[in-house]
Amino acid sequence: ATVILPAQKLYVGTIRQIKKYAAAIARGLNITGPFNIQFMAMGNDVMVIECNLRASRTFPFVSKTLHANFISLATRAMCGLSVTPYNISLLDIDYVCVKAPMFSFTRLRGADPTLGVEMASTGEVACFGDDAHEAFLQSLLATGFKLPNANASILLSIASDPFREEFGESAVMLSKLGFKLCGTPGTVKYFKEHYQLDMKVVTKPVNDKDNADCPTTGAPSALTEIKEGDVELVINISEGTTRKDEITSGYLIRRAAVDFGVGLITNNKCAVWLVKAIEGGFEKFKAKSISEFYSLHKY
């Protein structure tokens, strides 16, 4: 999972409930030491998914972000020594840190480079930034993600209308920034009707050899555009569809992007964040040492 700390869009009421529930669970299970809880929140309705009596991979990430040695604190507590809790106010932190997963799809021939509920990452990176979008983009770059060059072509293939609507303003922004947009027929039709975007149509592949132009319209194959380097970023969102042809073509497009070293985004919210980060001007980002960020602490 991609983790943003401090969280950017949590209600105060949600935070209070989470702290209340976490304390109650720790007392109820008589926990001394590290543990992690996964919560799900809709509005201010907070539910517990699971609680694990172990340190998660997010544990050192939180320590590094907040400049606080939580493992030392936990060790002292487990040994029965006196401890003084850290007094941390997330509202007083003037920077953001993003943890992003790394994957090995390039080494797994034929594997579908999309994500579900199963653990698929083989590593993680974390990057600091002056704001959330800068930190998000830096973390993507740290995983080896390739950004499209100026005025490059970007392929959009989004299977369902709700996700197309969510990405609509981002598609408009990509066009305004000078990127050339192409897409599969349904995606092109939706963005032309709802956002008046002029997009090049590419055909959906039916198998990994489907490189020919459409005999009726002359539209090139999505696989050809990827394999010949005409596309520098693929945004493919197959979530929300049960149509077999959508699922098959989506896999073929994603796999081709990985095999030919093209940047690939398969999560709609990540796609929206990426566009916002590009809009902010990623070429303006300057590298800073971690001590420079720590100096922004106000507590």
Tab-separated table of C-alpha atoms in Angstrom:
chain	number	residue	atom	x	y	z
A	1	ALA	CA	0.000	0.000	0.000
A	2	THR	CA	1.004	3.611	-0.543
A	3	VAL	CA	1.131	5.399	2.820
A	4	ILE	CA	1.073	9.167	3.344
A	5	LEU	CA	2.172	10.636	6.677
A	6	PRO	CA	0.855	12.902	8.064
A	7	ALA	CA	-2.506	11.889	6.584
A	8	GLN	CA	-3.922	14.673	4.424
A	9	LYS	CA	-7.687	14.128	4.433
A	10	LEU	CA	-8.772	12.677	7.776
A	11	TYR	CA	-11.512	14.367	9.778
A	12	VAL	CA	-10.642	15.359	13.336
A	13	GLY	CA	-13.531	13.196	14.512
A	14	THR	CA	-12.094	10.217	12.633
A	15	ILE	CA	-8.690	10.691	14.253
A	16	ARG	CA	-10.250	10.870	17.702
A	17	GLN	CA	-12.190	7.648	17.143
A	18	ILE	CA	-9.091	5.839	15.890
A	19	LYS	CA	-7.085	6.888	18.949
A	20	LYS	CA	-9.941	5.824	21.218
A	21	TYR	CA	-10.342	2.414	19.555
A	22	ALA	CA	-6.585	1.750	19.457
A	23	ALA	CA	-6.229	2.504	23.168
A	24	ALA	CA	-9.199	0.278	24.018
A	25	ILE	CA	-7.791	-2.628	21.971
A	26	ALA	CA	-4.344	-2.264	23.563
A	27	ARG	CA	-5.872	-2.336	27.037
A	28	GLY	CA	-8.254	-5.179	26.194
A	29	LEU	CA	-5.458	-7.399	24.840
A	30	ASN	CA	-2.953	-6.232	27.488
A	31	ILE	CA	-0.423	-5.287	24.797
A	32	THR	CA	3.041	-4.074	25.720
A	33	GLY	CA	5.142	-3.397	22.653
A	34	PRO	CA	4.546	-2.801	18.949
A	35	PHE	CA	1.291	-3.759	17.251
A	36	ASN	CA	-0.549	-2.589	14.161
A	37	ILE	CA	-4.208	-2.065	13.443
A	38	GLN	CA	-5.889	-1.570	10.084
A	39	PHE	CA	-8.898	0.709	10.155
A	40	MET	CA	-11.449	1.501	7.481
A	41	ALA	CA	-13.231	4.854	7.632
A	42	MET	CA	-16.103	6.280	5.615
A	43	GLY	CA	-16.857	9.784	6.753
A	44	ASN	CA	-16.620	9.543	10.524
A	45	ASP	CA	-17.714	5.900	10.615
A	46	VAL	CA	-14.613	3.946	11.700
A	47	MET	CA	-14.328	0.155	11.618
A	48	VAL	CA	-11.498	-2.170	12.626
A	49	ILE	CA	-10.328	-4.595	9.926
A	50	GLU	CA	-7.659	-6.409	11.904
A	51	CYS	CA	-5.108	-6.106	14.701
A	52	ASN	CA	-1.704	-7.810	14.543
A	53	LEU	CA	0.530	-8.239	17.595
A	54	ARG	CA	3.734	-7.469	15.738
A	55	ALA	CA	5.573	-4.561	14.203
A	56	SER	CA	4.606	-3.927	10.589
A	57	ARG	CA	6.840	-2.595	7.822
A	58	THR	CA	5.196	0.759	8.407
A	59	PHE	CA	6.680	0.857	11.932
A	60	PRO	CA	10.179	2.052	10.894
A	61	PHE	CA	8.615	4.330	8.286
A	62	VAL	CA	6.641	6.142	11.004
A	63	SER	CA	9.760	6.370	13.178
A	64	LYS	CA	11.821	7.816	10.347
A	65	THR	CA	9.083	10.262	9.315
A	66	LEU	CA	8.431	11.594	12.814
A	67	HIS	CA	12.100	11.470	13.857
A	68	ALA	CA	11.156	9.356	16.877
A	69	ASN	CA	12.732	6.029	17.903
A	70	PHE	CA	9.603	3.975	18.556
A	71	ILE	CA	11.418	0.627	18.580
A	72	SER	CA	13.609	1.844	21.441
A	73	LEU	CA	10.497	2.977	23.290
A	74	ALA	CA	8.770	-0.356	22.672
A	75	THR	CA	11.831	-2.346	23.777
A	76	ARG	CA	12.084	-0.440	27.049
A	77	ALA	CA	8.371	-1.004	27.681
A	78	MET	CA	8.639	-4.747	26.991
A	79	CYS	CA	11.597	-4.966	29.404
A	80	GLY	CA	9.567	-3.302	32.151
A	81	LEU	CA	11.637	-0.114	32.159
A	82	SER	CA	10.165	3.338	32.607
A	83	VAL	CA	9.266	5.140	29.387
A	84	THR	CA	8.206	8.640	28.470
A	85	PRO	CA	5.757	8.754	25.530
A	86	TYR	CA	6.573	11.034	22.631
A	87	ASN	CA	4.438	14.136	22.466
A	88	ILE	CA	3.800	14.465	18.731
A	89	SER	CA	1.313	16.761	17.029
A	90	LEU	CA	0.879	15.836	13.363
A	91	LEU	CA	-0.514	19.303	12.666
A	92	ASP	CA	2.881	20.808	13.495
A	93	ILE	CA	4.860	18.837	10.898
A	94	ASP	CA	5.667	21.012	7.876
A	95	TYR	CA	6.566	18.220	5.479
A	96	VAL	CA	5.095	14.985	4.152
A	97	CYS	CA	6.571	11.522	3.716
A	98	VAL	CA	5.198	8.911	1.314
A	99	LYS	CA	5.955	5.177	1.396
A	100	ALA	CA	5.460	3.426	-1.936
A	101	PRO	CA	5.695	-0.273	-2.817
A	102	MET	CA	8.142	-1.759	-5.299
A	103	PHE	CA	7.251	-4.707	-7.521
A	104	SER	CA	9.154	-7.326	-9.509
A	105	PHE	CA	6.740	-7.793	-12.395
A	106	THR	CA	9.579	-7.362	-14.915
A	107	ARG	CA	11.181	-10.522	-13.497
A	108	LEU	CA	7.954	-12.525	-13.401
A	109	ARG	CA	7.233	-13.448	-16.989
A	110	GLY	CA	3.512	-13.430	-17.766
A	111	ALA	CA	2.436	-12.166	-14.332
A	112	ASP	CA	-0.412	-9.640	-14.385
A	113	PRO	CA	0.988	-6.314	-13.115
A	114	THR	CA	-2.140	-5.287	-11.257
A	115	LEU	CA	-2.949	-5.200	-7.569
A	116	GLY	CA	-5.511	-6.894	-5.375
A	117	VAL	CA	-5.788	-7.592	-1.663
A	118	GLU	CA	-2.869	-10.024	-1.691
A	119	MET	CA	0.654	-8.914	-0.793
A	120	ALA	CA	2.474	-8.388	-4.101
A	121	SER	CA	5.232	-5.890	-3.319
A	122	THR	CA	8.818	-7.094	-2.961
A	123	GLY	CA	10.186	-3.926	-1.387
A	124	GLU	CA	9.333	-0.382	-0.401
A	125	VAL	CA	10.778	3.101	-0.661
A	126	ALA	CA	9.995	6.265	1.270
A	127	CYS	CA	10.574	9.880	0.266
A	128	PHE	CA	10.154	13.256	1.954
A	129	GLY	CA	8.639	16.289	0.269
A	130	ASP	CA	7.498	19.814	1.050
A	131	ASP	CA	3.949	18.727	0.199
A	132	ALA	CA	2.100	15.477	-0.427
A	133	HIS	CA	2.278	15.580	-4.226
A	134	GLU	CA	6.019	16.219	-4.240
A	135	ALA	CA	6.640	13.368	-1.803
A	136	PHE	CA	4.320	11.081	-3.813
A	137	LEU	CA	6.129	11.762	-7.074
A	138	GLN	CA	9.554	11.395	-5.491
A	139	SER	CA	8.549	8.015	-4.086
A	140	LEU	CA	7.315	6.878	-7.509
A	141	LEU	CA	10.606	7.907	-9.083
A	142	ALA	CA	12.509	6.064	-6.346
A	143	THR	CA	10.792	2.821	-7.376
A	144	GLY	CA	12.155	3.232	-10.895
A	145	PHE	CA	8.957	4.625	-12.375
A	146	LYS	CA	9.498	6.466	-15.660
A	147	LEU	CA	7.763	9.800	-16.168
A	148	PRO	CA	6.638	10.764	-19.675
A	149	ASN	CA	8.642	13.434	-21.458
A	150	ALA	CA	7.047	16.736	-22.361
A	151	ASN	CA	4.459	16.413	-25.152
A	152	ALA	CA	4.684	12.615	-25.051
A	153	SER	CA	1.763	10.292	-25.779
A	154	ILE	CA	-0.205	8.808	-22.890
A	155	LEU	CA	-2.524	5.835	-23.326
A	156	LEU	CA	-5.734	5.782	-21.285
A	157	SER	CA	-7.805	2.629	-20.920
A	158	ILE	CA	-10.382	2.923	-18.142
A	159	ALA	CA	-13.050	0.245	-18.083
A	160	SER	CA	-15.944	1.770	-16.114
A	161	ASP	CA	-17.730	5.132	-16.163
A	162	PRO	CA	-17.322	5.909	-12.422
A	163	PHE	CA	-13.525	5.699	-12.729
A	164	ARG	CA	-13.608	7.636	-16.000
A	165	GLU	CA	-15.560	10.384	-14.269
A	166	GLU	CA	-13.111	10.433	-11.349
A	167	PHE	CA	-10.200	10.805	-13.773
A	168	GLY	CA	-11.983	13.287	-16.061
A	169	GLU	CA	-10.433	16.529	-14.786
A	170	SER	CA	-7.018	14.868	-14.749
A	171	ALA	CA	-7.404	13.882	-18.416
A	172	VAL	CA	-8.264	17.495	-19.256
A	173	MET	CA	-5.183	18.674	-17.344
A	174	LEU	CA	-2.902	16.261	-19.218
A	175	SER	CA	-4.207	17.689	-22.481
A	176	LYS	CA	-3.646	21.260	-21.258
A	177	LEU	CA	-0.088	20.358	-20.271
A	178	GLY	CA	0.617	19.374	-23.870
A	179	PHE	CA	0.499	15.600	-23.651
A	180	LYS	CA	-1.006	13.731	-26.593
A	181	LEU	CA	-3.768	11.421	-25.407
A	182	CYS	CA	-4.819	8.149	-26.984
A	183	GLY	CA	-7.161	5.516	-25.667
A	184	THR	CA	-9.243	2.441	-26.259
A	185	PRO	CA	-12.626	3.057	-27.994
A	186	GLY	CA	-14.876	3.226	-24.910
A	187	THR	CA	-12.503	5.533	-23.051
A	188	VAL	CA	-12.093	7.856	-26.044
A	189	LYS	CA	-15.851	8.003	-26.594
A	190	TYR	CA	-16.517	8.888	-22.938
A	191	PHE	CA	-13.941	11.682	-22.724
A	192	LYS	CA	-15.017	13.136	-26.077
A	193	GLU	CA	-18.692	13.216	-25.055
A	194	HIS	CA	-18.186	14.485	-21.516
A	195	TYR	CA	-15.016	16.602	-21.736
A	196	GLN	CA	-14.688	17.349	-25.469
A	197	LEU	CA	-11.188	15.869	-25.536
A	198	ASP	CA	-9.632	15.079	-28.898
A	199	MET	CA	-8.023	11.664	-28.444
A	200	LYS	CA	-6.494	9.169	-30.841
A	201	VAL	CA	-8.255	5.797	-30.874
A	202	VAL	CA	-6.269	2.588	-30.466
A	203	THR	CA	-7.784	-0.878	-30.631
A	204	LYS	CA	-7.976	-3.281	-27.707
A	205	PRO	CA	-5.826	-6.371	-28.235
A	206	VAL	CA	-7.433	-9.811	-28.181
A	207	ASN	CA	-4.113	-11.686	-27.855
A	208	ASP	CA	-0.408	-10.903	-27.497
A	209	LYS	CA	0.086	-11.108	-31.291
A	210	ASP	CA	-2.632	-8.562	-32.061
A	211	ASN	CA	-0.454	-5.855	-33.625
A	212	ALA	CA	-2.453	-5.133	-36.787
A	213	ASP	CA	-4.426	-1.956	-37.485
A	214	CYS	CA	-8.212	-2.176	-37.353
A	215	PRO	CA	-9.393	-3.165	-40.879
A	216	THR	CA	-12.520	-0.996	-40.515
A	217	THR	CA	-11.255	2.234	-38.971
A	218	GLY	CA	-7.506	1.945	-39.525
A	219	ALA	CA	-6.875	2.553	-35.811
A	220	PRO	CA	-3.540	1.136	-34.630
A	221	SER	CA	-3.326	-1.569	-31.994
A	222	ALA	CA	-2.604	-0.501	-28.415
A	223	LEU	CA	0.158	-3.122	-28.328
A	224	THR	CA	1.823	-1.615	-31.411
A	225	GLU	CA	1.793	1.868	-29.852
A	226	ILE	CA	3.475	0.490	-26.731
A	227	LYS	CA	5.983	-1.810	-28.436
A	228	GLU	CA	7.167	0.845	-30.907
A	229	GLY	CA	7.743	3.412	-28.162
A	230	ASP	CA	4.979	5.751	-29.294
A	231	VAL	CA	3.479	5.739	-25.782
A	232	GLU	CA	5.443	6.776	-22.679
A	233	LEU	CA	2.795	6.257	-20.000
A	234	VAL	CA	-0.089	3.795	-19.703
A	235	ILE	CA	-2.993	4.395	-17.331
A	236	ASN	CA	-5.019	1.197	-17.303
A	237	ILE	CA	-7.894	0.787	-14.842
A	238	SER	CA	-9.697	-2.542	-15.314
A	239	GLU	CA	-11.361	-2.424	-11.904
A	240	GLY	CA	-15.135	-2.257	-12.023
A	241	THR	CA	-15.687	-4.471	-15.061
A	242	THR	CA	-16.612	-8.137	-15.348
A	243	ARG	CA	-16.510	-8.265	-19.152
A	244	LYS	CA	-14.078	-10.938	-20.287
A	245	ASP	CA	-12.792	-8.910	-23.261
A	246	GLU	CA	-12.050	-5.919	-20.991
A	247	ILE	CA	-10.188	-8.124	-18.520
A	248	THR	CA	-8.170	-9.841	-21.268
A	249	SER	CA	-7.245	-6.682	-23.182
A	250	GLY	CA	-6.387	-4.922	-19.937
A	251	TYR	CA	-3.947	-7.672	-19.003
A	252	LEU	CA	-2.308	-7.581	-22.436
A	253	ILE	CA	-1.884	-3.784	-22.293
A	254	ARG	CA	-0.456	-3.888	-18.760
A	255	ARG	CA	1.911	-6.730	-19.562
A	256	ALA	CA	3.179	-4.992	-22.698
A	257	ALA	CA	3.845	-1.798	-20.709
A	258	VAL	CA	5.959	-3.732	-18.203
A	259	ASP	CA	7.802	-5.768	-20.846
A	260	PHE	CA	8.697	-2.676	-22.883
A	261	GLY	CA	9.667	-0.421	-19.981
A	262	VAL	CA	6.722	1.974	-20.199
A	263	GLY	CA	5.414	3.680	-17.062
A	264	LEU	CA	2.253	1.958	-15.829
A	265	ILE	CA	-0.447	3.118	-13.393
A	266	THR	CA	-3.270	0.703	-12.485
A	267	ASN	CA	-4.913	2.585	-9.607
A	268	ASN	CA	-7.263	5.467	-10.367
A	269	LYS	CA	-6.437	7.524	-7.282
A	270	CYS	CA	-2.708	7.119	-7.923
A	271	ALA	CA	-3.307	8.269	-11.497
A	272	VAL	CA	-5.087	11.410	-10.261
A	273	TRP	CA	-2.272	12.123	-7.799
A	274	LEU	CA	0.345	11.629	-10.499
A	275	VAL	CA	-1.333	14.189	-12.760
A	276	LYS	CA	-1.536	16.703	-9.907
A	277	ALA	CA	2.160	16.180	-9.179
A	278	ILE	CA	3.076	16.660	-12.847
A	279	GLU	CA	0.895	19.768	-12.948
A	280	GLY	CA	2.862	21.156	-9.999
A	281	GLY	CA	6.067	20.997	-12.040
A	282	PHE	CA	8.175	18.004	-11.075
A	283	GLU	CA	11.247	19.569	-12.684
A	284	LYS	CA	11.203	22.196	-9.901
A	285	PHE	CA	11.773	19.691	-7.096
A	286	LYS	CA	15.095	20.024	-5.292
A	287	ALA	CA	16.795	17.288	-3.308
A	288	LYS	CA	17.111	17.917	0.419
A	289	SER	CA	18.828	16.040	3.201
A	290	ILE	CA	16.660	14.426	5.844
A	291	SER	CA	18.074	16.827	8.457
A	292	GLU	CA	16.600	19.745	6.515
A	293	PHE	CA	13.144	18.263	6.876
A	294	TYR	CA	13.666	17.426	10.544
A	295	SER	CA	14.589	21.071	11.173
A	296	LEU	CA	10.992	21.956	10.220
A	297	HIS	CA	9.658	20.227	13.338
A	298	LYS	CA	7.770	22.661	15.555
A	299	TYR	CA	7.492	20.487	18.634
